[in-house]
Amino acid sequence: MTNENPLTKHYNGKFEKQEQQAPGLQQKMTPVPDCGETSYKGTGKLTGKKALVTGGDSGIGRAAAIAYAKEGADVAINYLPFEEADAQEVKAVIEEAGQKAVLIPGDLRDEAFNKELVEQAVKELGGIDILCSVAGEQTAVDHIEDLSTEQLRSTFETNVYSLVWLIQAALPHLKTGASIITTSSVQSYNPSKNLVDYAATKSAIVSITKSLATQFGEKGIRVNSVAPGPIWTALQITGGQPQEKIPEFGQKVDLKRAGQPVELSDVYVFLASDSASYVTGQVYGVTGGVQIN
Ligand code: NAD
Ligand code: MG
């Protein structure tokens, strides 16, 4: 087997400027992000497990959901109702892999919905072994004077409050050996000046991950986080970056290009699997080289 060149393995050119309203549809992006639809191959690492993935319609959550199914898990995904077209594509890939796909649209900023989401996933899957929180909101604002209370609240509700509500709802259903995976960011450690609210939520996610790893250790429930670097997803072209930053998005990292969601898949699978039996309270960077500590 020959080595693959990480610099050229995925698209490494300039991106066309393109703007959609949040949350956007990745099927309308150019190029369409690679979430492992054909590029990820499973080997039965999660056979018989049941996973709930938030943000599973697109981007990194979609890559996790697809990889989980290809590794033998049944998968429920959550997303916003607007994203139904992306979610239907994911359902088709999960079913093609021979696994059950459960679609549960709804807004995570609503506390009661988090409970309904967990209850429905438990009912339709028969339990939850992998709770994978990937949903997130990011809107760049240059000056703090322009950061509205509405945005501040919404970013914290989606990224932080819902993580707590989701785990509270899921805990009674999580058995020994279950795995909770959160999604932080390089922004947890190196906040950009135009992502004041978002970066703060991502630091909070690291903190919550570490607290809960300690709290749940004696139950045999592991809690870890994945910290992505610049990944080509809908988040970035729906206001996550200013449009003028889109063409060169990702090119400043050591590996000189944006990552694709499928490049996160193996880490989400590892943390979910029994192979990670001695791994908890950790943050795994998949960043193209950006340091995360
Ligand atoms: P994405 O837009 O494809 O996925 C984000 C998803 O969050 C959306 O598909 C949507 O379903 C969900 N979401 C947003 N608000 C919601 C709400 N109120 N209720 C329910 N669902 C909601 O983009 P992505 O980049 O794959 O984002 C996934 C995660 O990765 C986010 O947590 C993001 O912060 C994190 N992340 C992304 C990058 C990157 O460069 N793309 C870098 C670091 C971290
Ligand atoms: Mg989406």
Tab-separated table of C-alpha atoms in Angstrom, residues 46 49-53 68 73-77 121 125 127-132:
chain	number	residue	atom	x	y	z
A	46	LEU	CA	-19.744	-0.726	16.545
A	49	LYS	CA	-24.685	-0.387	19.216
A	50	LYS	CA	-27.274	2.393	19.126
A	51	ALA	CA	-26.250	5.990	18.508
A	52	LEU	CA	-27.948	9.381	18.771
A	53	VAL	CA	-26.135	12.075	16.773
A	68	TYR	CA	-21.415	4.732	12.953
A	73	ALA	CA	-24.716	0.797	14.672
A	74	ASP	CA	-28.342	1.845	14.337
A	75	VAL	CA	-28.458	5.628	14.260
A	76	ALA	CA	-30.939	8.379	15.177
A	77	ILE	CA	-30.117	11.857	13.931
A	121	ALA	CA	-34.476	7.793	20.114
A	125	LEU	CA	-33.602	2.331	18.702
A	127	GLY	CA	-31.649	2.296	23.906
A	128	ILE	CA	-28.641	4.599	23.518
A	129	ASP	CA	-25.006	3.465	23.752
A	130	ILE	CA	-23.421	6.425	21.964
A	131	LEU	CA	-24.564	10.005	22.634
A	132	CYS	CA	-22.780	12.135	20.073
